[in-house]
mmCIF file of C-alpha atoms and ligand atoms in Angstrom:
data_model
loop_
_atom_site.group_PDB
_atom_site.id
_atom_site.type_symbol
_atom_site.label_atom_id
_atom_site.label_comp_id
_atom_site.label_asym_id
_atom_site.label_seq_id
_atom_site.Cartn_x
_atom_site.Cartn_y
_atom_site.Cartn_z
ATOM 1 C CA UNK E 204 91.125 119.438 106.963
ATOM 2 C CA UNK E 205 87.376 119.744 107.552
ATOM 3 C CA UNK E 206 84.685 117.245 106.623
ATOM 4 C CA UNK E 207 81.030 118.349 106.538
ATOM 5 C CA UNK E 208 78.390 115.627 106.535
ATOM 6 C CA UNK E 209 75.082 116.549 104.879
ATOM 7 C CA UNK E 210 72.617 114.037 106.328
ATOM 8 C CA UNK E 211 69.874 114.087 103.679
ATOM 9 C CA UNK E 212 69.137 111.944 100.607
ATOM 10 C CA UNK E 213 66.305 111.888 98.076
ATOM 11 C CA UNK E 214 65.748 108.173 98.473
ATOM 12 C CA UNK E 215 67.426 105.178 100.098
ATOM 13 C CA UNK E 216 69.796 103.227 97.902
ATOM 14 C CA UNK E 217 69.281 99.506 98.410
ATOM 15 C CA UNK E 218 72.838 98.775 99.594
ATOM 16 C CA UNK E 219 73.436 101.811 101.802
ATOM 17 C CA UNK E 220 73.752 101.941 105.576
ATOM 18 C CA UNK E 221 75.110 105.471 105.962
ATOM 19 C CA UNK E 222 73.450 108.054 108.161
ATOM 20 C CA UNK E 223 70.876 110.260 106.372
ATOM 21 C CA UNK E 224 67.205 111.230 106.389
ATOM 22 C CA UNK E 225 64.918 111.361 103.344
ATOM 23 C CA UNK E 226 62.876 114.133 104.965
ATOM 24 C CA UNK E 227 64.056 117.690 104.404
ATOM 25 C CA UNK E 228 61.641 119.120 106.993
ATOM 26 C CA UNK E 229 64.393 120.319 109.312
ATOM 27 C CA UNK E 230 66.922 121.335 106.683
ATOM 28 C CA UNK E 231 67.161 124.993 107.766
ATOM 29 C CA UNK E 232 67.525 124.039 111.432
ATOM 30 C CA UNK E 233 70.214 121.528 110.423
ATOM 31 C CA UNK E 234 72.211 124.135 108.498
ATOM 32 C CA UNK E 235 72.030 126.534 111.458
ATOM 33 C CA UNK E 236 73.147 123.771 113.826
ATOM 34 C CA UNK E 237 76.099 122.928 111.572
ATOM 35 C CA UNK E 238 77.153 126.560 111.469
ATOM 36 C CA UNK E 239 76.991 126.646 115.245
ATOM 37 C CA UNK E 240 79.125 123.500 115.437
ATOM 38 C CA UNK E 241 81.740 125.067 113.140
ATOM 39 C CA UNK E 242 81.882 128.073 115.478
ATOM 40 C CA UNK E 243 82.029 126.016 118.688
ATOM 41 C CA UNK E 244 84.789 123.730 117.399
ATOM 42 C CA UNK E 245 86.869 126.246 115.451
ATOM 43 C CA UNK E 246 89.776 125.995 117.905
ATOM 44 C CA UNK E 247 90.107 122.218 117.646
ATOM 45 C CA UNK E 248 92.268 122.764 114.576
ATOM 46 C CA UNK E 249 95.290 124.862 115.503
ATOM 47 C CA UNK E 250 96.262 125.224 111.861
ATOM 48 C CA UNK E 251 93.741 127.730 110.527
ATOM 49 C CA UNK E 252 94.945 127.355 106.946
ATOM 50 C CA UNK E 253 92.961 124.507 105.365
ATOM 51 C CA UNK E 254 94.195 122.392 102.475
ATOM 52 C CA UNK E 255 91.031 120.320 102.187
ATOM 53 C CA UNK E 256 87.327 120.903 102.753
ATOM 54 C CA UNK E 257 85.026 118.017 101.902
ATOM 55 C CA UNK E 258 81.226 117.903 101.675
ATOM 56 C CA UNK E 259 80.102 114.289 102.034
ATOM 57 C CA UNK E 260 76.935 112.522 102.987
ATOM 58 C CA UNK E 261 74.198 111.648 102.549
ATOM 59 C CA UNK E 262 73.874 113.801 99.454
ATOM 60 C CA UNK E 263 75.400 117.293 99.672
ATOM 61 C CA UNK E 264 74.031 118.178 96.227
ATOM 62 C CA UNK E 265 70.500 117.951 97.648
ATOM 63 C CA UNK E 266 71.211 121.455 99.027
ATOM 64 C CA UNK E 267 71.019 124.503 96.786
ATOM 65 C CA UNK E 268 74.306 126.010 95.653
ATOM 66 C CA UNK E 269 73.541 129.053 97.868
ATOM 67 C CA UNK E 270 73.106 126.841 100.929
ATOM 68 C CA UNK E 271 76.442 125.148 100.206
ATOM 69 C CA UNK E 272 78.113 128.533 99.713
ATOM 70 C CA UNK E 273 76.701 129.722 103.040
ATOM 71 C CA UNK E 274 78.448 126.778 104.765
ATOM 72 C CA UNK E 275 81.691 127.667 102.988
ATOM 73 C CA UNK E 276 81.294 131.282 104.128
ATOM 74 C CA UNK E 277 80.850 130.068 107.691
ATOM 75 C CA UNK E 278 84.090 128.073 107.480
ATOM 76 C CA UNK E 279 85.825 131.149 106.047
ATOM 77 C CA UNK E 280 84.887 133.189 109.127
ATOM 78 C CA UNK E 281 87.354 131.162 111.200
ATOM 79 C CA UNK E 282 89.751 129.592 108.674
ATOM 80 C CA UNK E 283 91.685 130.589 105.592
ATOM 81 C CA UNK E 284 92.093 128.502 102.468
ATOM 82 C CA UNK E 285 95.483 127.347 101.250
ATOM 83 C CA UNK E 286 96.198 128.585 97.708
ATOM 84 C CA UNK E 287 95.842 125.018 96.387
ATOM 85 C CA UNK E 288 93.044 123.881 98.674
ATOM 86 C CA UNK E 289 90.880 121.010 97.436
ATOM 87 C CA UNK E 290 87.168 121.650 98.060
ATOM 88 C CA UNK E 291 85.170 118.589 97.147
ATOM 89 C CA UNK E 292 81.425 118.247 96.832
ATOM 90 C CA UNK E 293 79.844 114.804 96.636
ATOM 91 C CA UNK E 294 77.012 115.065 94.131
ATOM 92 C CA UNK E 295 74.459 112.755 92.606
ATOM 93 C CA UNK E 296 73.934 112.839 88.826
ATOM 94 C CA UNK E 297 70.250 113.784 89.073
ATOM 95 C CA UNK E 298 71.117 116.974 90.983
ATOM 96 C CA UNK E 299 73.664 118.247 88.466
ATOM 97 C CA UNK E 300 71.383 120.406 86.334
ATOM 98 C CA UNK E 301 72.561 123.636 84.681
ATOM 99 C CA UNK E 302 71.288 125.868 87.472
ATOM 100 C CA UNK E 303 73.057 123.945 90.199
ATOM 101 C CA UNK E 304 76.279 123.651 88.211
ATOM 102 C CA UNK E 305 76.284 127.350 87.454
ATOM 103 C CA UNK E 306 76.016 128.104 91.188
ATOM 104 C CA UNK E 307 78.777 125.636 92.025
ATOM 105 C CA UNK E 308 81.101 126.884 89.311
ATOM 106 C CA UNK E 309 80.766 130.383 90.828
ATOM 107 C CA UNK E 310 81.860 129.050 94.242
ATOM 108 C CA UNK E 311 85.294 127.988 95.578
ATOM 109 C CA UNK E 312 84.357 124.298 95.022
ATOM 110 C CA UNK E 313 87.000 122.859 92.713
ATOM 111 C CA UNK E 314 86.329 119.107 92.794
ATOM 112 C CA UNK E 315 83.214 117.003 92.294
ATOM 113 C CA UNK E 316 82.823 113.431 93.468
ATOM 114 C CA UNK E 317 79.893 112.113 91.466
ATOM 115 C CA UNK E 318 77.910 109.063 92.627
ATOM 116 C CA UNK E 319 77.667 107.533 89.171
ATOM 117 C CA UNK E 320 77.926 103.850 90.279
ATOM 118 C CA UNK E 321 77.073 102.460 86.818
ATOM 119 C CA UNK E 322 76.152 103.574 83.305
ATOM 120 C CA UNK E 323 73.611 100.717 83.041
ATOM 121 C CA UNK E 324 69.932 101.001 83.882
ATOM 122 C CA UNK E 325 69.594 97.499 85.362
ATOM 123 C CA UNK E 326 72.391 98.082 87.851
ATOM 124 C CA UNK E 327 70.940 101.460 88.859
ATOM 125 C CA UNK E 328 67.457 99.985 89.352
ATOM 126 C CA UNK E 329 68.827 97.220 91.583
ATOM 127 C CA UNK E 330 70.755 99.819 93.581
ATOM 128 C CA UNK E 331 67.618 102.018 93.795
ATOM 129 C CA UNK E 332 69.615 105.013 92.649
ATOM 130 C CA UNK E 333 67.688 108.226 91.966
ATOM 131 C CA UNK E 334 69.333 108.725 88.548
ATOM 132 C CA UNK E 335 69.052 107.042 85.165
ATOM 133 C CA UNK E 336 71.822 105.631 82.982
ATOM 134 C CA UNK E 337 71.600 108.595 80.620
ATOM 135 C CA UNK E 338 71.852 111.059 83.533
ATOM 136 C CA UNK E 339 74.935 109.164 84.740
ATOM 137 C CA UNK E 340 76.679 110.151 81.518
ATOM 138 C CA UNK E 341 75.147 113.560 80.781
ATOM 139 C CA UNK E 342 75.827 114.879 84.326
ATOM 140 C CA UNK E 343 79.577 114.369 83.888
ATOM 141 C CA UNK E 344 79.606 116.084 80.477
ATOM 142 C CA UNK E 345 77.552 118.978 81.831
ATOM 143 C CA UNK E 346 79.893 119.471 84.800
ATOM 144 C CA UNK E 347 82.859 119.524 82.398
ATOM 145 C CA UNK E 348 81.058 122.085 80.219
ATOM 146 C CA UNK E 349 80.903 124.324 83.311
ATOM 147 C CA UNK E 350 84.683 124.080 83.664
ATOM 148 C CA UNK E 351 84.683 121.521 86.482
ATOM 149 C CA UNK E 352 87.543 119.298 85.324
ATOM 150 C CA UNK E 353 88.637 117.763 88.621
ATOM 151 C CA UNK E 354 85.991 115.053 88.770
ATOM 152 C CA UNK E 355 85.977 111.749 90.563
ATOM 153 C CA UNK E 356 83.271 109.204 89.874
ATOM 154 C CA UNK E 357 82.176 106.311 92.070
ATOM 155 C CA UNK E 358 81.683 102.980 90.337
ATOM 156 C CA UNK E 359 80.331 99.775 91.876
ATOM 157 C CA UNK E 360 81.436 96.402 90.520
ATOM 158 C CA UNK E 361 80.221 92.884 91.184
ATOM 159 C CA UNK E 362 76.495 93.625 91.133
ATOM 160 C CA UNK E 363 74.319 90.547 90.404
ATOM 161 C CA UNK E 364 72.787 92.506 87.493
ATOM 162 C CA UNK E 365 76.233 93.053 85.981
ATOM 163 C CA UNK E 366 78.681 90.845 84.106
ATOM 164 C CA UNK E 367 82.249 91.122 82.908
ATOM 165 C CA UNK E 368 80.978 92.540 79.593
ATOM 166 C CA UNK E 369 78.928 95.216 81.333
ATOM 167 C CA UNK E 370 81.791 96.043 83.677
ATOM 168 C CA UNK E 371 84.180 96.467 80.730
ATOM 169 C CA UNK E 372 81.662 98.788 79.105
ATOM 170 C CA UNK E 373 81.385 100.836 82.333
ATOM 171 C CA UNK E 374 85.151 101.276 82.321
ATOM 172 C CA UNK E 375 85.246 102.115 78.601
ATOM 173 C CA UNK E 376 82.633 104.827 79.117
ATOM 174 C CA UNK E 377 84.619 106.191 82.072
ATOM 175 C CA UNK E 378 87.740 106.507 79.941
ATOM 176 C CA UNK E 379 85.793 108.113 77.093
ATOM 177 C CA UNK E 380 84.459 110.723 79.539
ATOM 178 C CA UNK E 381 88.033 111.624 80.560
ATOM 179 C CA UNK E 382 87.495 111.774 84.312
ATOM 180 C CA UNK E 383 90.811 111.948 86.186
ATOM 181 C CA UNK E 384 89.830 110.028 89.347
ATOM 182 C CA UNK E 385 87.795 106.919 90.098
ATOM 183 C CA UNK E 386 86.709 105.403 93.401
ATOM 184 C CA UNK E 387 85.453 101.884 92.901
ATOM 185 C CA UNK E 388 83.931 99.469 95.405
ATOM 186 C CA UNK E 389 82.557 95.949 95.288
ATOM 187 C CA UNK E 390 78.826 95.779 95.957
ATOM 188 C CA UNK E 391 78.594 94.595 99.558
ATOM 189 C CA UNK E 392 75.536 93.386 101.371
ATOM 190 C CA UNK E 393 75.289 95.442 104.542
ATOM 191 C CA UNK E 394 73.042 94.404 107.430
ATOM 192 C CA UNK E 395 69.515 95.850 107.555
ATOM 193 C CA UNK E 396 69.532 97.065 103.960
ATOM 194 C CA UNK E 397 66.912 96.398 101.297
ATOM 195 C CA UNK E 398 69.522 94.457 99.353
ATOM 196 C CA UNK E 399 70.030 92.074 102.261
ATOM 197 C CA UNK E 400 66.270 91.521 102.485
ATOM 198 C CA UNK E 401 65.901 90.877 98.729
ATOM 199 C CA UNK E 402 68.698 88.317 98.860
ATOM 200 C CA UNK E 403 67.148 86.600 101.893
ATOM 201 C CA UNK E 404 63.779 86.453 100.064
ATOM 202 C CA UNK E 405 65.438 85.031 96.962
ATOM 203 C CA UNK E 406 64.398 88.071 94.874
ATOM 204 C CA UNK E 407 67.994 88.882 94.014
ATOM 205 C CA UNK E 408 71.118 86.730 93.756
ATOM 206 C CA UNK E 409 74.006 87.327 96.124
ATOM 207 C CA UNK E 410 77.006 89.085 94.606
ATOM 208 C CA UNK E 411 79.617 86.442 93.690
ATOM 209 C CA UNK E 412 83.014 86.933 95.250
ATOM 210 C CA UNK E 413 84.869 85.194 92.415
ATOM 211 C CA UNK E 414 83.208 87.488 89.867
ATOM 212 C CA UNK E 415 84.006 90.570 91.966
ATOM 213 C CA UNK E 416 87.602 89.392 92.141
ATOM 214 C CA UNK E 417 87.813 89.072 88.359
ATOM 215 C CA UNK E 418 86.256 92.479 87.791
ATOM 216 C CA UNK E 419 88.596 94.094 90.324
ATOM 217 C CA UNK E 420 91.700 92.685 88.624
ATOM 218 C CA UNK E 421 90.431 93.627 85.184
ATOM 219 C CA UNK E 422 89.840 97.206 86.380
ATOM 220 C CA UNK E 423 93.261 97.391 88.035
ATOM 221 C CA UNK E 424 95.130 96.485 84.835
ATOM 222 C CA UNK E 425 92.795 98.406 82.542
ATOM 223 C CA UNK E 426 93.079 101.671 84.471
ATOM 224 C CA UNK E 427 96.829 101.285 84.827
ATOM 225 C CA UNK E 428 97.055 100.934 81.023
ATOM 226 C CA UNK E 429 95.092 104.183 80.746
ATOM 227 C CA UNK E 430 97.492 106.184 82.903
ATOM 228 C CA UNK E 431 95.845 105.874 86.320
ATOM 229 C CA UNK E 432 97.839 105.388 89.488
ATOM 230 C CA UNK E 433 96.251 102.748 91.730
ATOM 231 C CA UNK E 434 97.144 104.488 94.977
ATOM 232 C CA UNK E 435 94.662 102.907 97.381
ATOM 233 C CA UNK E 436 92.791 99.664 97.027
ATOM 234 C CA UNK E 437 89.589 101.452 95.919
ATOM 235 C CA UNK E 438 91.088 104.615 94.405
ATOM 236 C CA UNK E 439 92.683 105.418 91.071
ATOM 237 C CA UNK E 440 93.949 108.823 90.017
ATOM 238 C CA UNK E 441 95.735 110.407 87.095
ATOM 239 C CA UNK E 442 98.993 112.171 88.091
ATOM 240 C CA UNK E 443 98.194 115.274 90.198
ATOM 241 C CA UNK E 444 94.620 114.106 90.750
ATOM 242 C CA UNK E 445 94.994 112.028 93.896
ATOM 243 C CA UNK E 446 92.383 113.061 96.440
ATOM 244 C CA UNK E 447 93.901 115.256 99.138
ATOM 245 C CA UNK E 448 90.997 114.481 101.410
ATOM 246 C CA UNK E 449 91.441 110.688 101.198
ATOM 247 C CA UNK E 450 95.217 110.925 101.381
ATOM 248 C CA UNK E 451 94.969 112.956 104.605
ATOM 249 C CA UNK E 452 92.845 110.198 106.188
ATOM 250 C CA UNK E 453 95.350 107.546 105.195
ATOM 251 C CA UNK E 454 98.252 109.587 106.538
ATOM 252 C CA UNK E 455 96.455 109.897 109.901
ATOM 253 C CA UNK E 456 96.243 113.693 109.672
ATOM 254 C CA UNK E 457 94.123 115.708 112.024
ATOM 255 C CA UNK E 458 90.581 116.411 110.812
ATOM 256 C CA UNK E 459 87.418 118.009 112.080
ATOM 257 C CA UNK E 460 84.089 116.383 111.207
ATOM 258 C CA UNK E 461 80.970 118.579 111.254
ATOM 259 C CA UNK E 462 77.382 117.305 111.068
ATOM 260 C CA UNK E 463 75.468 114.279 112.382
ATOM 261 C CA UNK E 464 77.547 111.064 112.483
ATOM 262 C CA UNK E 465 80.725 112.871 111.359
ATOM 263 C CA UNK E 466 83.975 111.628 112.899
ATOM 264 C CA UNK E 467 86.939 113.739 113.997
ATOM 265 C CA UNK E 468 90.527 112.789 114.816
ATOM 266 C CA UNK E 469 93.269 114.726 116.592
ATOM 267 C CA UNK E 470 96.046 113.025 114.586
ATOM 268 C CA UNK E 471 97.189 111.104 117.623
ATOM 269 C CA UNK E 472 95.051 109.183 120.074
ATOM 270 C CA UNK E 473 91.733 110.998 120.360
ATOM 271 C CA UNK E 474 88.799 110.240 118.109
ATOM 272 C CA UNK E 475 85.276 111.591 118.423
ATOM 273 C CA UNK E 476 82.017 111.130 116.578
ATOM 274 C CA UNK E 477 78.789 113.071 116.478
ATOM 275 C CA UNK E 478 75.427 111.558 117.270
ATOM 276 C CA UNK E 479 73.921 109.830 114.203
ATOM 277 C CA UNK E 480 70.483 111.351 114.734
ATOM 278 C CA UNK E 481 69.387 114.588 113.057
ATOM 279 C CA UNK E 482 66.914 115.696 115.747
ATOM 280 C CA UNK E 483 69.287 115.043 118.633
ATOM 281 C CA UNK E 484 72.080 116.814 116.770
ATOM 282 C CA UNK E 485 69.946 119.932 116.236
ATOM 283 C CA UNK E 486 68.604 119.917 119.792
ATOM 284 C CA UNK E 487 72.008 119.598 121.477
ATOM 285 C CA UNK E 488 73.462 122.420 119.438
ATOM 286 C CA UNK E 489 70.475 124.636 120.221
ATOM 287 C CA UNK E 490 71.714 124.421 123.842
ATOM 288 C CA UNK E 491 75.308 125.111 122.718
ATOM 289 C CA UNK E 492 76.255 121.535 123.625
ATOM 290 C CA UNK E 493 78.460 119.499 121.320
ATOM 291 C CA UNK E 494 76.626 116.346 120.226
ATOM 292 C CA UNK E 495 79.730 114.173 120.296
ATOM 293 C CA UNK E 496 81.324 111.284 122.109
ATOM 294 C CA UNK E 497 85.041 110.878 122.477
ATOM 295 C CA UNK E 498 87.313 107.897 122.882
ATOM 296 C CA UNK E 499 90.989 107.620 123.626
ATOM 297 C CA UNK E 500 92.520 105.081 121.302
ATOM 298 C CA UNK E 501 94.655 102.466 123.050
ATOM 299 C CA UNK E 502 98.064 101.543 121.623
ATOM 300 C CA UNK E 503 96.401 98.371 120.340
ATOM 301 C CA UNK E 504 93.696 100.366 118.486
ATOM 302 C CA UNK E 505 96.269 102.737 117.017
ATOM 303 C CA UNK E 506 98.433 99.829 115.857
ATOM 304 C CA UNK E 507 95.500 98.000 114.232
ATOM 305 C CA UNK E 508 94.400 101.186 112.494
ATOM 306 C CA UNK E 509 97.879 101.944 111.185
ATOM 307 C CA UNK E 510 98.181 98.411 109.765
ATOM 308 C CA UNK E 511 94.720 98.465 108.197
ATOM 309 C CA UNK E 512 95.104 101.880 106.575
ATOM 310 C CA UNK E 513 98.728 101.357 105.496
ATOM 311 C CA UNK E 514 98.190 97.996 103.833
ATOM 312 C CA UNK E 515 95.324 99.386 101.779
ATOM 313 C CA UNK E 516 97.617 101.974 100.168
ATOM 314 C CA UNK E 517 100.341 101.730 97.544
ATOM 315 C CA UNK E 518 102.853 103.154 100.059
ATOM 316 C CA UNK E 519 102.300 100.398 102.640
ATOM 317 C CA UNK E 520 103.143 100.599 106.352
ATOM 318 C CA UNK E 521 106.128 102.786 107.214
ATOM 319 C CA UNK E 522 108.283 100.707 109.572
ATOM 320 C CA UNK E 523 110.169 103.737 110.917
ATOM 321 C CA UNK E 524 106.871 105.328 111.989
ATOM 322 C CA UNK E 525 105.787 102.026 113.512
ATOM 323 C CA UNK E 526 109.008 101.721 115.538
ATOM 324 C CA UNK E 527 108.756 105.294 116.716
ATOM 325 C CA UNK E 528 105.180 104.957 117.884
ATOM 326 C CA UNK E 529 104.860 101.535 119.519
ATOM 327 C CA UNK E 530 106.430 99.679 122.428
ATOM 328 C CA UNK E 531 108.621 96.538 122.207
ATOM 329 C CA UNK E 532 105.771 94.173 122.966
ATOM 330 C CA UNK E 533 103.702 95.441 120.038
ATOM 331 C CA UNK E 534 106.700 95.434 117.717
ATOM 332 C CA UNK E 535 107.480 91.820 118.677
ATOM 333 C CA UNK E 536 103.878 90.858 117.922
ATOM 334 C CA UNK E 537 104.176 92.608 114.554
ATOM 335 C CA UNK E 538 107.409 90.802 113.671
ATOM 336 C CA UNK E 539 106.019 87.409 114.654
ATOM 337 C CA UNK E 540 102.770 87.843 112.731
ATOM 338 C CA UNK E 541 104.343 89.251 109.573
ATOM 339 C CA UNK E 542 107.270 86.770 109.343
ATOM 340 C CA UNK E 543 105.365 83.893 107.748
ATOM 341 C CA UNK E 544 103.503 86.184 105.368
ATOM 342 C CA UNK E 545 106.811 87.676 104.237
ATOM 343 C CA UNK E 546 108.205 84.187 103.605
ATOM 344 C CA UNK E 547 105.095 83.275 101.602
ATOM 345 C CA UNK E 548 105.349 86.598 99.679
ATOM 346 C CA UNK E 549 101.832 87.563 100.753
ATOM 347 C CA UNK E 550 103.624 90.601 102.181
ATOM 348 C CA UNK E 551 106.744 92.255 100.824
ATOM 349 C CA UNK E 552 109.245 94.749 102.194
ATOM 350 C CA UNK E 553 110.286 97.693 99.993
ATOM 351 C CA UNK E 554 112.253 100.748 101.166
ATOM 352 C CA UNK E 555 111.449 99.985 104.782
ATOM 353 C CA UNK E 556 107.721 99.804 104.009
ATOM 354 C CA UNK E 557 105.588 96.705 104.421
ATOM 355 C CA UNK E 558 103.274 96.220 101.443
ATOM 356 C CA UNK E 559 100.892 93.758 99.864
ATOM 357 C CA UNK E 560 102.020 92.726 96.368
ATOM 358 C CA UNK E 561 99.569 93.581 93.587
ATOM 359 C CA UNK E 562 98.197 90.086 93.103
ATOM 360 C CA UNK E 563 97.078 89.807 96.756
ATOM 361 C CA UNK E 564 95.765 93.349 97.101
ATOM 362 C CA UNK E 565 92.175 92.264 96.788
ATOM 363 C CA UNK E 566 92.565 90.455 100.135
ATOM 364 C CA UNK E 567 94.086 93.471 101.924
ATOM 365 C CA UNK E 568 91.477 93.649 104.696
ATOM 366 C CA UNK E 569 91.901 89.954 105.550
ATOM 367 C CA UNK E 570 95.701 90.138 105.487
ATOM 368 C CA UNK E 571 95.656 93.231 107.703
ATOM 369 C CA UNK E 572 93.311 91.628 110.223
ATOM 370 C CA UNK E 573 95.690 88.636 110.544
ATOM 371 C CA UNK E 574 98.286 91.114 111.856
ATOM 372 C CA UNK E 575 95.932 92.779 114.343
ATOM 373 C CA UNK E 576 96.345 92.612 118.069
ATOM 374 C CA UNK E 577 93.087 91.176 119.380
HETATM 375 S S1 SF4 O 208 72.807 108.658 97.891
HETATM 376 FE FE1 SF4 O 208 74.637 107.865 98.957
HETATM 377 S S2 SF4 O 208 74.245 108.193 101.133
HETATM 378 FE FE2 SF4 O 208 72.289 108.470 100.075
HETATM 379 S S3 SF4 O 208 71.291 106.468 100.210
HETATM 380 FE FE3 SF4 O 208 72.399 106.509 98.272
HETATM 381 S S4 SF4 O 208 74.431 105.644 98.708
HETATM 382 FE FE4 SF4 O 208 73.464 106.176 100.678
#
């Protein structure tokens, strides 16, 4: 699996702390550097037959369809595509005009992940999104008209500009648009974002946890009633529309991350990440140097990661895999920490998998961190 991070955005959303630049001045140099990185790292994946290629960001749809195709062509110089490969492009609604969609529909891209976030103007203004409420809706219809059926949309709940009524309407519109996959996150206030500043200055109210909780549970039941499988805490898919890219992350598969700030994982104990700086990334690659740092994950790190990822999914933590991978000391810690939670039914055991029952799923991160080795 390969992930390609496109580090450019039109404007800065108020809640976002990802790596990107709003200047496109060095776009061509960036694309050349990424192609060089693909070449230099082609042998890090022994399996040359890919089942997932993912363009994330930033905003990949800020590139032209020809620029995106040229990156795909570069990947195809060193890899082949599985017959049912999933090639996802993250796209913002304001970029999905007819020209762009025509280019994309003529490419191997077969899945769009659209940053819709909300169908309501007030929410979008607070989030400083570059698109309007009407574009949120029309972009999805337009993509479907171009034959792109495998669409995921991102939705954000718990915004201070929203309410249960608005949230219900967002979900109703989503169902009416017949998208087969939804990724949905609570609005969180990240450090050093505009949203944090506005809340500190009293310009905007803080998101309310109780309200977010209510909206999450409403969504969970509502989407289940409409045929969606809630397969990860933030992800819902119709049968056969689970994201291969996300699933590979959760199953700790090997992946190669290309582009500034992209992470890679060898499927075992080595993780690396590229420098989160566009200029440094370009410069290092111009000298044929990889702009990455590497760390060897300790047993403790691997255990904590396996617990965190597993408890966020419907499948839970596979105890056989846990026993195979970790020493007696870690397994004893795990048994001691999970015992009380099992008695209190905050955790349950099913088919040798440790899971969080539905009603406590909203607290998955907190429950997982109670089991961590610190
Ligand atoms: S478009 Fe995405 S990556 Fe860019 S600022 Fe907005 S949320 Fe962040």
